[in-house]
Amino acid sequence: MSWKDQHVLDFKGVKPEQIRTFFSKIDSLPKQNLPVNSHIVAHNFFETSTRTKLSFNTATIRCGAKPLNFSASSSSMLKGETFLDTLLTVQAMGVSAFVIRHGFGESLREVSKNLKVPVINGGEGISGHPTQALLDAYTILKERGQLEGERVLFIGDIKHSRVARSNFELLSLMGVKMGICGPESWLPTGDEYEFELFDSLEKGLKWATVCMALRIQKERRLDKTGGNFESELQKFINGYQLSQKSLKHFANDGVILHPGPFNREVEITSDVLNDSRCKIWTQVENGVKVRTALLAEVLGLR
Ligand code: CP
């Protein structure tokens, strides 16, 4: 199975072999752009983005296709046009695929049933961000040489993170062991995935081969202001910030990740960016590769 002409919304029904085959295609992407073709890829971002939006733009160009960029703030949604009607309008212009990011209450899985062309999830509310998980897993594979048996520690605001959700889905599929640590009220609830729970960053870092700091999703929190949030934030900085001091407990050949955007001196201190184990910019580079390979597959390009 491949993603040709398919929606890419999450990893439901995906087999580990499909992921392995997909990752091997990334390695054989040509250095030059694919031949120019008539595909137009609609990039409908209803939430802010730097990495995902620009890497999909770059990926579209690398695929020999043209990006059609949408700006929610200057669109007719301000006149009352709905999310679905906006997408149907863009589809009627003859696009070959959509990349959509949104934070509406609607499910992309439901909305995409009304669309005839493939939809790639570019980040949906707190439910998922599958292409981020693909680039994270690809980065782990390249840096560590394997996925199965790796031990990935997620740190911080896991509960509100769509990146964490998609990573849990993909990494558990690929046989990766997962650990979590952070202030108690920021940890995920439910038993959908198996985790090691660490009551300190030190213990978590001693266990892990890869650590991933997560941004505090202030925009998605109900308690984003006030004393309670400020005291949780301070507790987080004191106990769970990645710094040269806390990283003394981390393996010399370990890998430090952050999906970005990161808040310097909150999730990580600036000096961590110069640590040879830190692969945050490699994640951005891999984001273009992963999204180019994915678009090529969805569009059925060679
Ligand atoms: N990691 C990520 O989704 O970053 P952007 O919000 O900048 O796209």
PDB file of C-alpha atoms and ligand atoms in Angstrom:
ATOM      1  CA  MET A   1       0.000   0.000   0.000  1.00  0.00           C
ATOM      2  CA  SER A   2       1.096   3.594  -0.686  1.00  0.00           C
ATOM      3  CA  TRP A   3      -0.416   7.043  -0.124  1.00  0.00           C
ATOM      4  CA  LYS A   4      -1.069   7.568  -3.881  1.00  0.00           C
ATOM      5  CA  ASP A   5      -4.396   9.430  -4.208  1.00  0.00           C
ATOM      6  CA  GLN A   6      -5.027   8.835  -0.474  1.00  0.00           C
ATOM      7  CA  HIS A   7      -5.770  11.229   2.345  1.00  0.00           C
ATOM      8  CA  VAL A   8      -2.919  11.429   4.877  1.00  0.00           C
ATOM      9  CA  LEU A   9      -4.733  12.302   8.080  1.00  0.00           C
ATOM     10  CA  ASP A  10      -3.231   9.931  10.669  1.00  0.00           C
ATOM     11  CA  PHE A  11      -1.646   6.458  10.743  1.00  0.00           C
ATOM     12  CA  LYS A  12      -4.848   4.409  11.009  1.00  0.00           C
ATOM     13  CA  GLY A  13      -4.504   1.284   8.855  1.00  0.00           C
ATOM     14  CA  VAL A  14      -0.829   2.012   8.069  1.00  0.00           C
ATOM     15  CA  LYS A  15       1.582  -0.940   8.398  1.00  0.00           C
ATOM     16  CA  PRO A  16       5.208  -0.627   9.572  1.00  0.00           C
ATOM     17  CA  GLU A  17       6.354  -1.926   6.163  1.00  0.00           C
ATOM     18  CA  GLN A  18       4.663   1.040   4.432  1.00  0.00           C
ATOM     19  CA  ILE A  19       6.615   3.433   6.659  1.00  0.00           C
ATOM     20  CA  ARG A  20       9.896   1.577   6.035  1.00  0.00           C
ATOM     21  CA  THR A  21       9.309   1.671   2.250  1.00  0.00           C
ATOM     22  CA  PHE A  22       8.389   5.356   2.437  1.00  0.00           C
ATOM     23  CA  PHE A  23      11.574   6.207   4.376  1.00  0.00           C
ATOM     24  CA  SER A  24      13.677   4.354   1.799  1.00  0.00           C
ATOM     25  CA  LYS A  25      12.066   6.516  -0.944  1.00  0.00           C
ATOM     26  CA  ILE A  26      13.206   9.671   0.882  1.00  0.00           C
ATOM     27  CA  ASP A  27      16.788   8.442   0.631  1.00  0.00           C
ATOM     28  CA  SER A  28      16.493   8.040  -3.143  1.00  0.00           C
ATOM     29  CA  LEU A  29      14.906  11.440  -3.868  1.00  0.00           C
ATOM     30  CA  PRO A  30      16.798  13.132  -6.741  1.00  0.00           C
ATOM     31  CA  LYS A  31      18.873  16.195  -5.814  1.00  0.00           C
ATOM     32  CA  GLN A  32      17.210  18.299  -8.537  1.00  0.00           C
ATOM     33  CA  ASN A  33      13.507  19.158  -8.717  1.00  0.00           C
ATOM     34  CA  LEU A  34      11.172  16.597 -10.286  1.00  0.00           C
ATOM     35  CA  PRO A  35      10.028  17.436 -13.873  1.00  0.00           C
ATOM     36  CA  VAL A  36       7.579  20.316 -14.138  1.00  0.00           C
ATOM     37  CA  ASN A  37       3.998  19.074 -14.208  1.00  0.00           C
ATOM     38  CA  SER A  38       0.504  20.549 -14.144  1.00  0.00           C
ATOM     39  CA  HIS A  39      -0.276  19.782 -10.492  1.00  0.00           C
ATOM     40  CA  ILE A  40      -1.368  22.613  -8.223  1.00  0.00           C
ATOM     41  CA  VAL A  41      -1.226  21.933  -4.486  1.00  0.00           C
ATOM     42  CA  ALA A  42      -3.500  24.040  -2.285  1.00  0.00           C
ATOM     43  CA  HIS A  43      -1.955  25.065   1.011  1.00  0.00           C
ATOM     44  CA  ASN A  44      -4.834  26.014   3.271  1.00  0.00           C
ATOM     45  CA  PHE A  45      -3.453  27.108   6.620  1.00  0.00           C
ATOM     46  CA  PHE A  46      -6.121  28.394   8.986  1.00  0.00           C
ATOM     47  CA  GLU A  47      -3.579  28.554  11.839  1.00  0.00           C
ATOM     48  CA  THR A  48      -0.125  30.105  11.921  1.00  0.00           C
ATOM     49  CA  SER A  49       2.883  28.102  10.749  1.00  0.00           C
ATOM     50  CA  THR A  50       6.480  28.622   9.661  1.00  0.00           C
ATOM     51  CA  ARG A  51       8.021  25.159   9.312  1.00  0.00           C
ATOM     52  CA  THR A  52       5.090  23.150   8.002  1.00  0.00           C
ATOM     53  CA  LYS A  53       3.807  25.819   5.607  1.00  0.00           C
ATOM     54  CA  LEU A  54       7.169  26.745   4.090  1.00  0.00           C
ATOM     55  CA  SER A  55       8.451  23.177   3.900  1.00  0.00           C
ATOM     56  CA  PHE A  56       5.275  22.100   2.070  1.00  0.00           C
ATOM     57  CA  ASN A  57       5.773  25.101  -0.246  1.00  0.00           C
ATOM     58  CA  THR A  58       9.356  24.007  -0.874  1.00  0.00           C
ATOM     59  CA  ALA A  59       8.253  20.381  -1.277  1.00  0.00           C
ATOM     60  CA  THR A  60       5.637  21.401  -3.848  1.00  0.00           C
ATOM     61  CA  ILE A  61       8.278  23.243  -5.882  1.00  0.00           C
ATOM     62  CA  ARG A  62      10.694  20.265  -5.514  1.00  0.00           C
ATOM     63  CA  CYS A  63       7.892  18.070  -6.937  1.00  0.00           C
ATOM     64  CA  GLY A  64       7.680  20.281 -10.064  1.00  0.00           C
ATOM     65  CA  ALA A  65       4.180  21.423  -8.996  1.00  0.00           C
ATOM     66  CA  LYS A  66       2.833  24.861  -8.068  1.00  0.00           C
ATOM     67  CA  PRO A  67       1.689  25.913  -4.598  1.00  0.00           C
ATOM     68  CA  LEU A  68      -1.597  27.812  -4.230  1.00  0.00           C
ATOM     69  CA  ASN A  69      -1.344  29.658  -0.957  1.00  0.00           C
ATOM     70  CA  PHE A  70      -4.391  30.674   1.020  1.00  0.00           C
ATOM     71  CA  SER A  71      -4.576  33.398   3.619  1.00  0.00           C
ATOM     72  CA  ALA A  72      -7.402  32.891   6.105  1.00  0.00           C
ATOM     73  CA  SER A  73      -7.137  36.484   7.326  1.00  0.00           C
ATOM     74  CA  SER A  74      -7.912  37.933   3.873  1.00  0.00           C
ATOM     75  CA  SER A  75     -10.382  35.245   2.758  1.00  0.00           C
ATOM     76  CA  SER A  76     -14.159  35.284   2.385  1.00  0.00           C
ATOM     77  CA  MET A  77     -14.389  33.292   5.608  1.00  0.00           C
ATOM     78  CA  LEU A  78     -14.493  36.759   7.142  1.00  0.00           C
ATOM     79  CA  LYS A  79     -17.805  37.210   5.277  1.00  0.00           C
ATOM     80  CA  GLY A  80     -19.168  34.003   6.799  1.00  0.00           C
ATOM     81  CA  GLU A  81     -18.068  31.320   4.314  1.00  0.00           C
ATOM     82  CA  THR A  82     -17.628  28.018   6.123  1.00  0.00           C
ATOM     83  CA  PHE A  83     -14.480  25.882   6.406  1.00  0.00           C
ATOM     84  CA  LEU A  84     -15.951  23.224   4.082  1.00  0.00           C
ATOM     85  CA  ASP A  85     -17.297  25.718   1.533  1.00  0.00           C
ATOM     86  CA  THR A  86     -13.895  27.403   1.432  1.00  0.00           C
ATOM     87  CA  LEU A  87     -12.243  24.050   0.649  1.00  0.00           C
ATOM     88  CA  LEU A  88     -14.896  23.154  -1.969  1.00  0.00           C
ATOM     89  CA  THR A  89     -14.269  26.527  -3.633  1.00  0.00           C
ATOM     90  CA  VAL A  90     -10.521  25.928  -3.785  1.00  0.00           C
ATOM     91  CA  GLN A  91     -11.089  22.381  -5.073  1.00  0.00           C
ATOM     92  CA  ALA A  92     -13.281  23.745  -7.901  1.00  0.00           C
ATOM     93  CA  MET A  93     -10.250  25.720  -9.098  1.00  0.00           C
ATOM     94  CA  GLY A  94      -8.662  22.425 -10.143  1.00  0.00           C
ATOM     95  CA  VAL A  95      -6.143  21.662  -7.414  1.00  0.00           C
ATOM     96  CA  SER A  96      -4.634  18.165  -7.235  1.00  0.00           C
ATOM     97  CA  ALA A  97      -4.253  17.984  -3.446  1.00  0.00           C
ATOM     98  CA  PHE A  98      -4.697  19.936  -0.242  1.00  0.00           C
ATOM     99  CA  VAL A  99      -2.400  20.540   2.692  1.00  0.00           C
ATOM    100  CA  ILE A 100      -4.636  21.749   5.521  1.00  0.00           C
ATOM    101  CA  ARG A 101      -3.884  23.063   8.987  1.00  0.00           C
ATOM    102  CA  HIS A 102      -6.767  24.078  11.182  1.00  0.00           C
ATOM    103  CA  GLY A 103      -7.900  24.347  14.760  1.00  0.00           C
ATOM    104  CA  PHE A 104     -11.654  24.254  14.181  1.00  0.00           C
ATOM    105  CA  GLY A 105     -13.844  21.828  16.068  1.00  0.00           C
ATOM    106  CA  GLU A 106     -14.482  19.906  12.844  1.00  0.00           C
ATOM    107  CA  SER A 107     -12.659  16.673  12.113  1.00  0.00           C
ATOM    108  CA  LEU A 108     -10.486  16.637   9.001  1.00  0.00           C
ATOM    109  CA  ARG A 109     -11.515  13.005   8.511  1.00  0.00           C
ATOM    110  CA  GLU A 110     -15.168  14.084   8.232  1.00  0.00           C
ATOM    111  CA  VAL A 111     -14.463  17.174   6.102  1.00  0.00           C
ATOM    112  CA  SER A 112     -12.229  15.238   3.692  1.00  0.00           C
ATOM    113  CA  LYS A 113     -15.122  12.859   2.893  1.00  0.00           C
ATOM    114  CA  ASN A 114     -16.648  15.786   0.966  1.00  0.00           C
ATOM    115  CA  LEU A 115     -13.493  16.403  -1.068  1.00  0.00           C
ATOM    116  CA  LYS A 116     -12.468  14.540  -4.225  1.00  0.00           C
ATOM    117  CA  VAL A 117      -8.730  15.192  -4.006  1.00  0.00           C
ATOM    118  CA  PRO A 118      -6.271  13.932  -1.351  1.00  0.00           C
ATOM    119  CA  VAL A 119      -5.924  15.893   1.869  1.00  0.00           C
ATOM    120  CA  ILE A 120      -2.686  15.966   3.864  1.00  0.00           C
ATOM    121  CA  ASN A 121      -3.096  16.908   7.512  1.00  0.00           C
ATOM    122  CA  GLY A 122      -0.707  19.792   8.228  1.00  0.00           C
ATOM    123  CA  GLY A 123      -1.691  19.907  11.921  1.00  0.00           C
ATOM    124  CA  GLU A 124      -5.187  19.587  13.325  1.00  0.00           C
ATOM    125  CA  GLY A 125      -6.160  21.093  16.691  1.00  0.00           C
ATOM    126  CA  ILE A 126      -4.667  18.933  19.410  1.00  0.00           C
ATOM    127  CA  SER A 127      -5.535  15.711  17.591  1.00  0.00           C
ATOM    128  CA  GLY A 128      -2.566  15.186  15.293  1.00  0.00           C
ATOM    129  CA  HIS A 129       0.297  16.375  13.088  1.00  0.00           C
ATOM    130  CA  PRO A 130       1.293  13.267  11.117  1.00  0.00           C
ATOM    131  CA  THR A 131       3.929  14.810   8.836  1.00  0.00           C
ATOM    132  CA  GLN A 132       5.751  16.124  11.919  1.00  0.00           C
ATOM    133  CA  ALA A 133       5.744  12.584  13.323  1.00  0.00           C
ATOM    134  CA  LEU A 134       7.070  11.252  10.009  1.00  0.00           C
ATOM    135  CA  LEU A 135       9.954  13.726  10.007  1.00  0.00           C
ATOM    136  CA  ASP A 136      10.682  13.070  13.685  1.00  0.00           C
ATOM    137  CA  ALA A 137      10.759   9.297  13.131  1.00  0.00           C
ATOM    138  CA  TYR A 138      12.893   9.734  10.000  1.00  0.00           C
ATOM    139  CA  THR A 139      15.328  11.918  11.972  1.00  0.00           C
ATOM    140  CA  ILE A 140      15.579   9.298  14.731  1.00  0.00           C
ATOM    141  CA  LEU A 141      16.184   6.586  12.127  1.00  0.00           C
ATOM    142  CA  LYS A 142      18.927   8.579  10.402  1.00  0.00           C
ATOM    143  CA  GLU A 143      20.632   9.716  13.610  1.00  0.00           C
ATOM    144  CA  ARG A 144      20.331   6.490  15.609  1.00  0.00           C
ATOM    145  CA  GLY A 145      20.376   3.949  12.745  1.00  0.00           C
ATOM    146  CA  GLN A 146      17.142   2.250  13.826  1.00  0.00           C
ATOM    147  CA  LEU A 147      13.684   2.844  15.246  1.00  0.00           C
ATOM    148  CA  GLU A 148      12.806  -0.462  16.865  1.00  0.00           C
ATOM    149  CA  GLY A 149      14.058  -0.573  20.445  1.00  0.00           C
ATOM    150  CA  GLU A 150      14.873   3.156  20.650  1.00  0.00           C
ATOM    151  CA  ARG A 151      13.658   4.868  23.841  1.00  0.00           C
ATOM    152  CA  VAL A 152      12.077   8.276  23.224  1.00  0.00           C
ATOM    153  CA  LEU A 153      11.340  10.573  26.159  1.00  0.00           C
ATOM    154  CA  PHE A 154       8.648  13.268  25.643  1.00  0.00           C
ATOM    155  CA  ILE A 155       9.063  16.228  27.977  1.00  0.00           C
ATOM    156  CA  GLY A 156       6.634  18.948  29.018  1.00  0.00           C
ATOM    157  CA  ASP A 157       3.178  19.879  27.771  1.00  0.00           C
ATOM    158  CA  ILE A 158       2.304  16.496  26.319  1.00  0.00           C
ATOM    159  CA  LYS A 159      -1.414  16.756  27.021  1.00  0.00           C
ATOM    160  CA  HIS A 160      -2.010  19.646  24.585  1.00  0.00           C
ATOM    161  CA  SER A 161       0.486  18.551  21.926  1.00  0.00           C
ATOM    162  CA  ARG A 162      -0.724  17.279  18.535  1.00  0.00           C
ATOM    163  CA  VAL A 163       2.914  16.493  17.728  1.00  0.00           C
ATOM    164  CA  ALA A 164       3.067  14.126  20.718  1.00  0.00           C
ATOM    165  CA  ARG A 165      -0.191  12.407  19.703  1.00  0.00           C
ATOM    166  CA  SER A 166       0.991  11.664  16.164  1.00  0.00           C
ATOM    167  CA  ASN A 167       4.399  10.590  17.465  1.00  0.00           C
ATOM    168  CA  PHE A 168       2.754   8.157  19.900  1.00  0.00           C
ATOM    169  CA  GLU A 169       0.743   6.692  17.027  1.00  0.00           C
ATOM    170  CA  LEU A 170       3.684   6.338  14.639  1.00  0.00           C
ATOM    171  CA  LEU A 171       6.472   5.419  17.066  1.00  0.00           C
ATOM    172  CA  SER A 172       4.396   2.719  18.790  1.00  0.00           C
ATOM    173  CA  LEU A 173       3.667   1.272  15.329  1.00  0.00           C
ATOM    174  CA  MET A 174       7.435   1.179  14.643  1.00  0.00           C
ATOM    175  CA  GLY A 175       8.373  -0.593  17.898  1.00  0.00           C
ATOM    176  CA  VAL A 176       9.810   2.445  19.680  1.00  0.00           C
ATOM    177  CA  LYS A 177       9.594   2.539  23.489  1.00  0.00           C
ATOM    178  CA  MET A 178       8.138   5.766  24.842  1.00  0.00           C
ATOM    179  CA  GLY A 179       8.584   7.643  28.096  1.00  0.00           C
ATOM    180  CA  ILE A 180       6.944  10.786  29.424  1.00  0.00           C
ATOM    181  CA  CYS A 181       7.797  13.347  32.063  1.00  0.00           C
ATOM    182  CA  GLY A 182       6.496  16.773  33.035  1.00  0.00           C
ATOM    183  CA  PRO A 183       4.253  18.494  35.554  1.00  0.00           C
ATOM    184  CA  GLU A 184       1.447  16.105  36.461  1.00  0.00           C
ATOM    185  CA  SER A 185      -1.373  18.209  34.997  1.00  0.00           C
ATOM    186  CA  TRP A 186       0.488  18.396  31.645  1.00  0.00           C
ATOM    187  CA  LEU A 187       0.692  14.618  31.180  1.00  0.00           C
ATOM    188  CA  PRO A 188      -1.675  12.662  28.921  1.00  0.00           C
ATOM    189  CA  THR A 189      -4.581  10.749  30.383  1.00  0.00           C
ATOM    190  CA  GLY A 190      -5.959   7.462  29.043  1.00  0.00           C
ATOM    191  CA  ASP A 191      -4.328   4.134  28.274  1.00  0.00           C
ATOM    192  CA  GLU A 192      -4.254   4.137  24.462  1.00  0.00           C
ATOM    193  CA  TYR A 193      -0.449   3.941  24.424  1.00  0.00           C
ATOM    194  CA  GLU A 194       2.141   2.337  26.699  1.00  0.00           C
ATOM    195  CA  PHE A 195       4.566   4.709  28.408  1.00  0.00           C
ATOM    196  CA  GLU A 196       7.238   4.663  31.046  1.00  0.00           C
ATOM    197  CA  LEU A 197       6.311   7.500  33.401  1.00  0.00           C
ATOM    198  CA  PHE A 198       9.268   9.307  35.019  1.00  0.00           C
ATOM    199  CA  ASP A 199       8.849  11.464  38.100  1.00  0.00           C
ATOM    200  CA  SER A 200      12.024  13.405  37.304  1.00  0.00           C
ATOM    201  CA  LEU A 201      13.796  14.622  34.174  1.00  0.00           C
ATOM    202  CA  GLU A 202      17.047  13.083  35.446  1.00  0.00           C
ATOM    203  CA  LYS A 203      15.526   9.573  35.567  1.00  0.00           C
ATOM    204  CA  GLY A 204      13.911  10.041  32.168  1.00  0.00           C
ATOM    205  CA  LEU A 205      17.116  11.262  30.526  1.00  0.00           C
ATOM    206  CA  LYS A 206      19.131   8.373  32.025  1.00  0.00           C
ATOM    207  CA  TRP A 207      16.633   5.945  30.410  1.00  0.00           C
ATOM    208  CA  ALA A 208      16.253   7.638  27.002  1.00  0.00           C
ATOM    209  CA  THR A 209      18.222   7.399  23.755  1.00  0.00           C
ATOM    210  CA  VAL A 210      16.206  10.286  22.265  1.00  0.00           C
ATOM    211  CA  CYS A 211      14.545  13.168  24.093  1.00  0.00           C
ATOM    212  CA  MET A 212      11.927  15.475  22.635  1.00  0.00           C
ATOM    213  CA  ALA A 213      11.053  18.722  24.376  1.00  0.00           C
ATOM    214  CA  LEU A 214       7.583  20.008  23.530  1.00  0.00           C
ATOM    215  CA  ARG A 215       6.426  23.592  23.305  1.00  0.00           C
ATOM    216  CA  ILE A 216       3.981  24.785  25.916  1.00  0.00           C
ATOM    217  CA  GLN A 217       0.771  25.043  23.909  1.00  0.00           C
ATOM    218  CA  LYS A 218      -0.353  28.257  25.528  1.00  0.00           C
ATOM    219  CA  GLU A 219      -2.900  28.966  22.770  1.00  0.00           C
ATOM    220  CA  ARG A 220      -4.718  25.681  23.486  1.00  0.00           C
ATOM    221  CA  ARG A 221      -4.791  25.900  27.256  1.00  0.00           C
ATOM    222  CA  LEU A 222      -7.799  27.089  29.197  1.00  0.00           C
ATOM    223  CA  ASP A 223      -5.509  28.124  32.070  1.00  0.00           C
ATOM    224  CA  LYS A 224      -3.071  30.187  29.957  1.00  0.00           C
ATOM    225  CA  THR A 225      -3.001  33.173  32.287  1.00  0.00           C
ATOM    226  CA  GLY A 226      -3.135  33.677  36.005  1.00  0.00           C
ATOM    227  CA  GLY A 227      -1.255  32.465  39.022  1.00  0.00           C
ATOM    228  CA  ASN A 228      -1.869  28.775  38.507  1.00  0.00           C
ATOM    229  CA  PHE A 229      -0.413  28.786  34.986  1.00  0.00           C
ATOM    230  CA  GLU A 230       2.556  30.934  36.022  1.00  0.00           C
ATOM    231  CA  SER A 231       3.344  28.640  38.948  1.00  0.00           C
ATOM    232  CA  GLU A 232       3.063  25.506  36.712  1.00  0.00           C
ATOM    233  CA  LEU A 233       5.340  27.206  34.175  1.00  0.00           C
ATOM    234  CA  GLN A 234       7.941  27.983  36.829  1.00  0.00           C
ATOM    235  CA  LYS A 235       7.689  24.412  38.137  1.00  0.00           C
ATOM    236  CA  PHE A 236       8.257  23.204  34.580  1.00  0.00           C
ATOM    237  CA  ILE A 237      11.302  25.452  34.037  1.00  0.00           C
ATOM    238  CA  ASN A 238      12.822  24.422  37.379  1.00  0.00           C
ATOM    239  CA  GLY A 239      12.196  20.711  36.918  1.00  0.00           C
ATOM    240  CA  TYR A 240      11.991  19.872  33.223  1.00  0.00           C
ATOM    241  CA  GLN A 241      13.930  22.421  31.159  1.00  0.00           C
ATOM    242  CA  LEU A 242      16.566  20.972  28.834  1.00  0.00           C
ATOM    243  CA  SER A 243      19.834  22.714  29.692  1.00  0.00           C
ATOM    244  CA  GLN A 244      23.506  21.768  29.714  1.00  0.00           C
ATOM    245  CA  LYS A 245      23.023  20.980  33.414  1.00  0.00           C
ATOM    246  CA  SER A 246      20.068  18.586  32.978  1.00  0.00           C
ATOM    247  CA  LEU A 247      21.605  17.039  29.834  1.00  0.00           C
ATOM    248  CA  LYS A 248      24.603  15.797  31.870  1.00  0.00           C
ATOM    249  CA  HIS A 249      22.322  12.826  32.598  1.00  0.00           C
ATOM    250  CA  PHE A 250      21.734  12.108  28.888  1.00  0.00           C
ATOM    251  CA  ALA A 251      23.700   9.627  26.758  1.00  0.00           C
ATOM    252  CA  ASN A 252      26.668  11.030  24.835  1.00  0.00           C
ATOM    253  CA  ASP A 253      25.289   9.476  21.655  1.00  0.00           C
ATOM    254  CA  GLY A 254      21.690  10.498  22.410  1.00  0.00           C
ATOM    255  CA  VAL A 255      19.572  12.738  20.171  1.00  0.00           C
ATOM    256  CA  ILE A 256      17.831  15.946  21.301  1.00  0.00           C
ATOM    257  CA  LEU A 257      14.712  16.945  19.350  1.00  0.00           C
ATOM    258  CA  HIS A 258      12.103  19.693  19.464  1.00  0.00           C
ATOM    259  CA  PRO A 259       9.391  20.022  16.787  1.00  0.00           C
ATOM    260  CA  GLY A 260       9.562  23.830  16.979  1.00  0.00           C
ATOM    261  CA  PRO A 261       8.804  26.583  17.371  1.00  0.00           C
ATOM    262  CA  PHE A 262      10.781  26.513  20.624  1.00  0.00           C
ATOM    263  CA  ASN A 263      10.772  29.074  23.401  1.00  0.00           C
ATOM    264  CA  ARG A 264      14.379  29.770  24.373  1.00  0.00           C
ATOM    265  CA  GLU A 265      15.007  29.628  28.112  1.00  0.00           C
ATOM    266  CA  VAL A 266      11.623  27.900  28.617  1.00  0.00           C
ATOM    267  CA  GLU A 267      11.694  24.357  27.145  1.00  0.00           C
ATOM    268  CA  ILE A 268      15.376  24.617  26.240  1.00  0.00           C
ATOM    269  CA  THR A 269      18.234  26.948  27.031  1.00  0.00           C
ATOM    270  CA  SER A 270      20.042  28.586  24.106  1.00  0.00           C
ATOM    271  CA  ASP A 271      23.281  26.708  24.785  1.00  0.00           C
ATOM    272  CA  VAL A 272      21.538  23.386  24.039  1.00  0.00           C
ATOM    273  CA  LEU A 273      21.263  24.499  20.392  1.00  0.00           C
ATOM    274  CA  ASN A 274      25.073  24.226  20.187  1.00  0.00           C
ATOM    275  CA  ASP A 275      25.153  20.733  21.729  1.00  0.00           C
ATOM    276  CA  SER A 276      26.294  18.222  19.088  1.00  0.00           C
ATOM    277  CA  ARG A 277      23.419  15.934  20.129  1.00  0.00           C
ATOM    278  CA  CYS A 278      20.843  18.605  19.236  1.00  0.00           C
ATOM    279  CA  LYS A 279      19.222  17.860  15.840  1.00  0.00           C
ATOM    280  CA  ILE A 280      16.545  20.551  15.750  1.00  0.00           C
ATOM    281  CA  TRP A 281      17.787  22.068  12.462  1.00  0.00           C
ATOM    282  CA  THR A 282      18.183  18.580  11.013  1.00  0.00           C
ATOM    283  CA  GLN A 283      14.491  18.055  11.790  1.00  0.00           C
ATOM    284  CA  VAL A 284      13.693  21.138   9.683  1.00  0.00           C
ATOM    285  CA  GLU A 285      15.884  19.850   6.806  1.00  0.00           C
ATOM    286  CA  ASN A 286      14.248  16.439   7.046  1.00  0.00           C
ATOM    287  CA  GLY A 287      10.830  18.101   7.043  1.00  0.00           C
ATOM    288  CA  VAL A 288      11.391  19.224   3.451  1.00  0.00           C
ATOM    289  CA  LYS A 289      12.608  15.759   2.400  1.00  0.00           C
ATOM    290  CA  VAL A 290       9.731  13.930   4.088  1.00  0.00           C
ATOM    291  CA  ARG A 291       7.098  16.290   2.682  1.00  0.00           C
ATOM    292  CA  THR A 292       8.617  16.154  -0.824  1.00  0.00           C
ATOM    293  CA  ALA A 293       8.535  12.351  -0.785  1.00  0.00           C
ATOM    294  CA  LEU A 294       4.997  12.352   0.620  1.00  0.00           C
ATOM    295  CA  LEU A 295       3.645  14.820  -1.948  1.00  0.00           C
ATOM    296  CA  ALA A 296       5.364  12.882  -4.750  1.00  0.00           C
ATOM    297  CA  GLU A 297       3.692   9.707  -3.489  1.00  0.00           C
ATOM    298  CA  VAL A 298       0.243  11.278  -3.035  1.00  0.00           C
ATOM    299  CA  LEU A 299       0.408  12.873  -6.516  1.00  0.00           C
ATOM    300  CA  GLY A 300       1.707   9.637  -8.059  1.00  0.00           C
ATOM    301  CA  LEU A 301       4.961  11.209  -9.322  1.00  0.00           C
ATOM    302  CA  ARG A 302       8.024   9.082  -9.973  1.00  0.00           C
TER     303      ARG A 302
HETATM  304  N1   CP B   1       6.449  22.048  14.058  1.00  0.00           N
HETATM  305  C1   CP B   1       5.526  22.853  13.461  1.00  0.00           C
HETATM  306  O1   CP B   1       4.401  22.425  13.115  1.00  0.00           O
HETATM  307  O2   CP B   1       5.946  24.127  13.280  1.00  0.00           O
HETATM  308  P1   CP B   1       5.088  25.282  12.586  1.00  0.00           P
HETATM  309  O3   CP B   1       3.918  25.569  13.494  1.00  0.00           O
HETATM  310  O4   CP B   1       6.021  26.442  12.434  1.00  0.00           O
HETATM  311  O5   CP B   1       4.598  24.742  11.266  1.00  0.00           O
END
